[in-house]
Coordinates of C-alpha atoms in Angstrom, one line a residue:
M1 CA 123.3 64.3 46.1
A2 CA 123.3 67.9 45.0
I3 CA 124.9 70.4 46.6
I4 CA 123.4 74.1 46.5
K5 CA 124.5 76.7 49.3
P6 CA 123.3 80.2 50.2
F7 CA 125.5 83.1 49.4
K8 CA 125.8 86.6 49.9
G9 CA 123.7 88.3 47.1
L10 CA 124.5 91.4 45.7
R11 CA 121.1 93.1 44.7
P12 CA 119.7 96.1 43.6
P13 CA 117.4 98.5 46.1
A14 CA 113.8 97.8 45.6
N15 CA 113.3 101.3 44.1
L16 CA 115.7 100.5 41.3
V17 CA 115.0 97.1 40.5
E18 CA 113.1 97.9 37.5
E19 CA 115.7 99.6 35.8
V20 CA 118.2 97.3 36.8
A21 CA 116.8 94.0 35.9
C22 CA 116.9 92.9 32.2
L23 CA 116.9 90.1 30.2
P24 CA 119.7 87.7 29.7
Y25 CA 122.4 88.6 27.4
D26 CA 121.8 85.9 24.7
V27 CA 118.4 86.7 23.9
M28 CA 119.3 89.9 22.0
N29 CA 121.8 91.6 19.8
S30 CA 124.0 94.5 20.6
E31 CA 121.3 96.8 18.5
E32 CA 118.5 95.4 20.8
A33 CA 120.6 95.6 23.8
F34 CA 121.1 99.3 23.1
K35 CA 117.7 100.1 22.8
M36 CA 116.3 98.1 25.8
A37 CA 119.0 100.2 27.9
E38 CA 118.3 103.5 26.5
G39 CA 117.6 106.0 29.2
K40 CA 118.4 103.5 32.1
K41 CA 121.5 104.4 33.7
A42 CA 121.4 101.6 35.9
S43 CA 120.4 98.8 33.5
L44 CA 122.4 95.5 34.1
L45 CA 122.9 95.3 30.4
R46 CA 125.6 98.1 30.5
I47 CA 127.5 95.3 32.2
T48 CA 126.3 92.0 30.4
R49 CA 126.5 94.0 27.1
A50 CA 128.8 96.6 27.8
E51 CA 129.7 97.2 24.0
I52 CA 126.4 99.2 23.8
E53 CA 128.5 102.3 25.2
F54 CA 130.9 101.9 22.6
D55 CA 130.9 102.5 18.7
K56 CA 128.6 100.3 16.8
N57 CA 131.8 98.8 14.9
I58 CA 133.6 97.3 17.8
D59 CA 133.7 93.5 18.6
S60 CA 131.6 92.8 21.8
H61 CA 134.6 90.4 22.6
D62 CA 137.2 93.1 22.3
E63 CA 139.1 93.0 25.4
K64 CA 138.1 96.9 25.8
V65 CA 134.3 95.9 26.2
Y66 CA 135.3 93.4 29.1
V67 CA 137.2 95.7 30.9
H68 CA 134.8 98.6 30.3
A69 CA 132.0 95.9 31.9
R70 CA 134.1 95.7 35.0
S71 CA 134.4 99.6 35.4
N72 CA 130.7 99.5 35.3
F73 CA 130.1 96.8 37.8
D74 CA 132.3 98.8 40.2
A75 CA 130.5 101.7 39.7
F76 CA 127.1 100.3 39.9
Q77 CA 128.3 99.3 43.4
E78 CA 130.0 102.5 44.5
K79 CA 126.7 104.5 43.5
G80 CA 124.5 102.0 45.4
Y81 CA 122.8 100.6 42.3
L82 CA 123.9 97.2 43.6
K83 CA 124.3 96.2 47.6
Q84 CA 125.5 93.1 49.1
D85 CA 124.0 91.3 51.7
S86 CA 125.6 90.9 55.0
E87 CA 125.0 87.4 55.5
A88 CA 124.8 84.1 52.9
K89 CA 120.8 83.2 52.4
Y90 CA 118.7 81.6 49.9
Y91 CA 116.1 83.7 47.8
I92 CA 112.9 82.8 46.2
Y93 CA 112.1 84.0 42.7
A94 CA 108.5 83.8 41.1
Q95 CA 107.8 84.2 37.7
T96 CA 104.0 84.7 36.2
M97 CA 103.2 84.0 32.6
N98 CA 99.6 83.8 31.5
N99 CA 98.3 83.7 35.2
K100 CA 100.4 80.7 35.8
T101 CA 103.6 81.3 38.7
Q102 CA 106.9 79.1 39.0
Y103 CA 108.5 79.4 42.2
G104 CA 112.3 78.8 42.1
I105 CA 115.2 78.7 45.0
V106 CA 118.2 80.7 44.1
G107 CA 121.4 79.3 45.6
A108 CA 125.0 78.6 44.7
A109 CA 125.4 75.2 42.8
S110 CA 128.6 73.3 43.0
C111 CA 131.0 73.4 40.2
Q112 CA 132.1 70.0 41.3
D113 CA 128.6 68.6 40.9
Y114 CA 128.8 69.7 37.2
V115 CA 132.3 67.8 37.0
N116 CA 130.8 64.7 38.6
G117 CA 127.5 64.5 36.8
I118 CA 125.4 65.4 39.7
I119 CA 124.2 68.6 37.3
K120 CA 123.0 67.0 34.3
K121 CA 123.2 68.6 30.7
H122 CA 121.1 67.9 27.7
E123 CA 122.6 70.0 25.2
L124 CA 126.2 70.5 23.6
T125 CA 128.2 73.8 23.9
R126 CA 130.1 76.0 21.7
P127 CA 133.6 77.0 23.0
D128 CA 133.3 80.4 21.5
K129 CA 130.2 81.1 23.7
E130 CA 131.8 79.3 26.8
E131 CA 134.8 81.3 26.5
D132 CA 132.8 84.9 26.3
R133 CA 130.9 84.4 29.4
K134 CA 134.0 82.7 31.1
V135 CA 136.0 86.0 30.5
L136 CA 133.4 88.3 31.6
S137 CA 133.1 86.1 35.0
R138 CA 136.8 86.3 35.4
I139 CA 137.0 89.8 34.9
L140 CA 134.0 90.6 36.9
E141 CA 134.9 87.9 39.6
A142 CA 131.1 87.4 39.8
N143 CA 128.4 85.3 38.5
I144 CA 126.5 88.3 36.8
E145 CA 123.5 86.3 35.3
P146 CA 121.6 83.3 37.1
V147 CA 121.3 79.8 35.3
F148 CA 118.0 78.1 35.0
F149 CA 117.9 74.7 36.7
T150 CA 115.3 72.1 37.5
Y151 CA 115.2 69.2 39.9
R152 CA 112.4 66.4 40.6
A153 CA 110.2 68.3 42.8
V154 CA 110.5 67.6 47.1
P155 CA 107.4 68.2 49.0
E156 CA 109.2 69.6 51.9
I157 CA 111.0 71.9 49.9
D158 CA 107.7 72.9 48.2
E159 CA 106.1 73.6 51.4
I160 CA 108.9 76.0 52.9
V161 CA 108.4 77.9 49.5
S162 CA 104.9 78.2 49.6
N163 CA 105.0 79.3 53.2
I164 CA 107.3 82.1 52.7
T165 CA 105.5 83.4 49.7
K166 CA 102.2 83.3 51.4
N167 CA 103.2 84.7 54.4
N168 CA 105.6 87.5 53.5
T169 CA 105.7 90.3 51.3
P170 CA 108.2 90.2 48.5
E171 CA 111.2 92.3 48.3
Y172 CA 110.5 93.0 44.7
N173 CA 107.5 92.6 42.8
F174 CA 106.7 94.2 39.3
T175 CA 105.8 93.5 35.9
A176 CA 108.3 93.8 33.0
E177 CA 107.6 95.5 29.7
D178 CA 106.7 92.2 28.0
G179 CA 103.8 91.4 30.6
F180 CA 105.4 88.9 32.7
G181 CA 105.5 89.4 36.5
H182 CA 108.5 88.9 38.6
Q183 CA 108.7 88.6 42.5
F184 CA 111.3 88.0 44.6
W185 CA 111.9 87.1 48.6
V186 CA 114.9 87.2 50.6
I187 CA 115.0 84.3 53.0
D188 CA 116.6 85.7 56.3
D189 CA 115.8 82.9 58.8
A190 CA 118.9 81.2 59.3
S191 CA 117.2 77.8 60.4
I192 CA 115.1 77.7 57.1
N193 CA 118.3 78.4 54.9
K194 CA 120.0 75.6 57.0
K195 CA 117.1 73.3 56.4
I196 CA 116.9 74.0 52.6
E197 CA 120.5 73.1 52.2
Q198 CA 120.0 69.9 53.8
L199 CA 116.8 69.1 52.0
F200 CA 118.7 69.3 48.9
K201 CA 121.6 67.6 50.2
E202 CA 119.3 64.4 51.2
K203 CA 116.5 64.4 48.6
V204 CA 117.8 65.8 45.4
P205 CA 120.2 63.7 43.6
F206 CA 120.7 65.3 40.3
T207 CA 119.6 68.8 39.2
Y208 CA 119.0 69.6 35.6
V209 CA 120.3 72.2 33.1
A210 CA 117.0 73.7 31.8
D211 CA 118.5 76.9 30.1
G212 CA 122.2 78.2 30.3
H213 CA 124.1 75.3 29.3
H214 CA 126.9 77.9 28.5
R215 CA 127.0 79.8 31.6
T216 CA 126.9 76.5 33.4
A217 CA 130.3 75.0 31.5
A218 CA 131.8 78.5 31.5
A219 CA 131.3 78.6 35.6
A220 CA 133.0 75.4 35.8
G221 CA 135.6 76.0 33.7
M222 CA 136.7 79.1 35.4
S223 CA 136.7 77.2 38.8
E224 CA 139.4 74.8 37.3
E225 CA 141.3 77.8 36.5
F226 CA 141.1 79.5 39.8
K227 CA 141.7 76.5 41.7
A228 CA 144.9 75.8 39.7
Q229 CA 146.1 79.3 40.6
N230 CA 145.3 78.6 44.3
P231 CA 148.0 76.4 46.0
N232 CA 145.8 76.4 49.3
H233 CA 142.6 75.4 47.4
T234 CA 139.8 73.9 49.5
G235 CA 136.8 73.5 47.7
N236 CA 135.0 75.9 49.9
E237 CA 135.9 78.9 48.1
N238 CA 133.4 81.0 46.3
Y239 CA 134.7 80.4 43.0
N240 CA 133.8 76.7 43.3
F241 CA 130.0 77.9 43.0
F242 CA 127.7 79.5 40.7
M243 CA 124.2 81.2 40.7
A244 CA 121.3 79.1 39.6
V245 CA 117.7 79.3 40.1
H246 CA 116.4 75.9 40.9
F247 CA 112.7 75.2 39.9
P248 CA 110.6 72.0 40.8
D249 CA 109.9 70.0 37.6
N250 CA 106.0 69.9 38.4
Q251 CA 105.9 73.7 38.1
L252 CA 107.8 74.1 34.5
Q253 CA 106.1 73.8 31.1
I254 CA 108.6 73.7 28.0
I255 CA 107.0 75.6 25.2
D256 CA 107.3 74.3 21.6
Y257 CA 110.5 75.3 19.9
N258 CA 109.7 75.3 15.8
R259 CA 111.4 75.5 12.6
V260 CA 111.3 77.6 9.2
V261 CA 113.3 76.9 6.1
K262 CA 114.3 79.2 3.3
D263 CA 113.8 77.0 0.3
L264 CA 112.7 73.5 -1.0
N265 CA 115.8 72.6 -2.4
G266 CA 114.6 73.0 -5.8
L267 CA 111.4 71.2 -5.6
S268 CA 107.9 72.7 -6.4
S269 CA 105.5 72.9 -3.3
A270 CA 103.4 69.5 -5.0
E271 CA 106.9 67.7 -5.3
F272 CA 108.1 68.6 -1.8
I273 CA 104.5 67.6 -0.1
A274 CA 104.7 64.2 -2.1
K275 CA 108.0 63.5 -0.8
V276 CA 106.8 64.2 2.6
E277 CA 103.9 61.9 2.3
E278 CA 106.3 58.8 2.1
N279 CA 106.7 59.1 5.7
F280 CA 104.0 61.1 7.0
I281 CA 100.3 60.8 6.7
V282 CA 99.5 64.3 5.2
N283 CA 96.3 66.1 5.8
E284 CA 95.5 69.5 4.0
I285 CA 94.1 71.7 6.6
S286 CA 93.3 75.3 5.7
E287 CA 94.4 78.8 6.1
A288 CA 94.1 78.3 9.8
I289 CA 96.6 77.7 11.8
V290 CA 97.3 74.6 13.1
K291 CA 99.0 73.6 16.5
P292 CA 99.9 70.0 17.2
L293 CA 98.2 68.3 19.8
K294 CA 100.1 65.2 20.6
L295 CA 103.3 63.8 20.3
H296 CA 104.3 62.4 16.5
D297 CA 101.9 64.9 15.2
L298 CA 103.4 68.1 13.2
S299 CA 102.1 70.9 11.3
M300 CA 103.7 72.2 8.4
Y301 CA 102.9 76.0 6.3
V302 CA 103.6 75.8 3.1
N303 CA 102.5 77.9 -0.1
G304 CA 99.7 79.3 2.1
K305 CA 98.1 76.4 3.5
W306 CA 98.7 74.4 6.6
Y307 CA 99.0 70.7 6.7
G308 CA 98.8 68.3 9.7
L309 CA 101.3 65.7 9.5
T310 CA 101.5 62.4 11.5
A311 CA 104.5 60.4 11.7
K312 CA 103.8 56.8 10.2
E313 CA 104.9 53.8 12.0
G314 CA 108.8 53.1 12.2
T315 CA 109.5 56.6 11.7
Y316 CA 110.3 56.9 15.8
N317 CA 111.2 54.8 18.6
D318 CA 109.6 55.5 22.0
N319 CA 111.9 53.4 23.6
D320 CA 115.2 55.4 22.4
P321 CA 115.3 59.0 24.2
I322 CA 116.4 60.9 21.3
G323 CA 114.5 58.7 18.7
S324 CA 111.5 59.4 20.3
L325 CA 111.7 63.1 19.7
D326 CA 109.8 64.7 16.9
V327 CA 112.9 67.1 15.9
S328 CA 114.9 63.7 15.4
V329 CA 111.9 62.5 13.1
L330 CA 111.7 65.8 11.4
S331 CA 115.2 66.1 10.6
K332 CA 115.8 62.1 9.6
Y333 CA 112.8 62.1 7.3
I334 CA 112.2 65.9 5.9
L335 CA 115.1 68.2 6.5
E336 CA 118.0 65.9 5.7
P337 CA 116.8 63.9 2.9
I338 CA 114.5 66.1 1.1
L339 CA 115.6 69.7 1.9
N340 CA 119.4 68.8 2.2
I341 CA 119.8 70.4 5.8
K342 CA 122.4 68.0 7.3
D343 CA 123.6 70.4 10.2
L344 CA 121.1 72.4 12.2
R345 CA 123.7 74.3 13.8
T346 CA 125.8 75.7 11.0
D347 CA 123.1 75.7 7.8
T348 CA 122.1 79.3 7.0
R349 CA 118.9 77.9 5.4
I350 CA 117.1 76.9 8.5
D351 CA 116.0 79.3 11.3
F352 CA 114.3 78.8 14.8
V353 CA 111.4 80.1 16.3
G354 CA 110.3 79.8 20.0
G355 CA 106.9 79.0 20.6
I356 CA 106.3 82.0 22.9
R357 CA 105.8 84.0 19.6
G358 CA 103.0 81.7 18.4
L359 CA 102.7 80.1 15.3
G360 CA 101.5 83.1 13.3
E361 CA 104.9 84.0 13.3
L362 CA 105.8 80.9 11.1
S363 CA 103.0 81.5 8.4
K364 CA 104.2 85.2 8.5
R365 CA 107.6 84.5 7.7
V366 CA 106.5 82.1 5.1
D367 CA 104.0 84.5 3.4
N368 CA 106.3 87.6 3.4
G369 CA 108.8 85.2 1.1
E370 CA 111.5 85.2 3.6
M371 CA 110.9 81.4 4.2
A372 CA 109.5 78.7 2.0
V373 CA 108.3 76.4 4.7
A374 CA 107.8 76.1 8.5
F375 CA 107.1 73.2 10.9
A376 CA 105.4 73.4 14.2
L377 CA 106.1 70.6 16.9
F378 CA 104.6 69.4 20.0
P379 CA 106.8 70.3 22.9
V380 CA 108.8 68.1 24.7
S381 CA 108.1 66.9 28.2
M382 CA 109.9 67.1 31.5
D383 CA 110.2 63.8 31.8
Q384 CA 111.5 63.3 28.1
L385 CA 114.0 66.1 29.0
M386 CA 115.2 64.5 32.3
N387 CA 115.2 61.1 30.4
I388 CA 117.8 62.5 27.7
A389 CA 119.9 63.8 30.5
D390 CA 120.0 60.8 32.8
T391 CA 121.1 58.6 30.0
G392 CA 123.8 60.8 29.1
N393 CA 122.2 61.6 25.5
I394 CA 122.5 65.2 23.9
M395 CA 119.5 66.8 22.1
P396 CA 119.4 68.0 18.9
P397 CA 119.8 71.8 18.7
K398 CA 116.7 74.0 19.4
V399 CA 114.4 71.8 21.0
T400 CA 113.5 73.2 24.7
W401 CA 112.3 76.5 25.2
F402 CA 111.3 77.9 28.5
E403 CA 109.3 80.9 29.3
P404 CA 109.6 83.5 31.0
K405 CA 113.3 84.0 30.7
L406 CA 115.1 84.6 34.1
R407 CA 115.7 88.3 34.5
S408 CA 119.3 89.3 35.5
G409 CA 120.2 91.9 37.9
L410 CA 117.7 90.6 40.9
V411 CA 120.9 89.1 42.4
I412 CA 124.5 88.5 41.6
N413 CA 127.0 86.2 43.3
K414 CA 130.3 87.7 43.7
L415 CA 133.6 85.2 43.5
N416 CA 136.1 87.3 45.6

């Protein structure tokens, strides 16, 4: 069963939270981070992307950048930008997008749960990205950004969250520059905190990494490092836990994650479409955007027109967690055999576009000549995601996209 503990959060005062809070480090490049932090002396980007305070030519992985991040982290605490709660507690973090709100419990997840498979993953991680977050956390001695987890909903936990959020004023309440709303409650009642911990331990057999596989793997790896250096290790030290926001699965929606490809591998558009027709029923729609409405229906934009694609029988296997995914069908019958894209992680001819940007972004990138063809996919479901994780399978790259992204800086978990 899942171990999720309360912790002594390090948080900004309410009057500074909008300046401190920022998007996670991995949804932007250094130039974008610089612009986002401009004029904001207390932006957490000065810690999570500390290279923005150096010359543009510096490597973001240079040791000087990490050391500077620690200097800024210490300064934020000295200046009162971040203050630590005196008691361990849970927090509730709510996000609102398109008039829909999802409520998550912020707690400290167990690194040992990750090692033991209680925390389920569905994506592969890259060692270089793991090491980057591991180095930063090691130097800061803190989980500076939360991980996005989900779990199968528990009515008793839902009821606690509902009672708190309906009957208490949030500590933080603001709308970010992207129009998404963020609210944050501090649970001060010791008996409620104890009840939440007990419910997770008794009612939640597994938790699932929705977004943040690298931060999760880095936290587990760093815990092992600290453990090896501590001859008196007990398992209760702060470094054995890392910060995560736990959202019940019945509140989450996975947004589509789409593909664009730079060329047609030497084929004319007519030749390309003819090859696609071997495994798909192809219907020319028009210039109007076509959004897939169900599993095994895809949309394609090429040469100024949208097409509806329906995968033919035999191209997918609904009894196979991976073989049932439309991204698997797309890769197996179009990307690899027709467009010669064999490795989605390394081939520079393919790019990925989160559905939050809309399908108009796909046609735009084709119409301006940057790309030759675009594919829109029906999003996977939470059941599919959990089934993949439960069976120990790993998804193809860039399948899940959750919005809104968690804001960093609302709370931090110190490891010392």
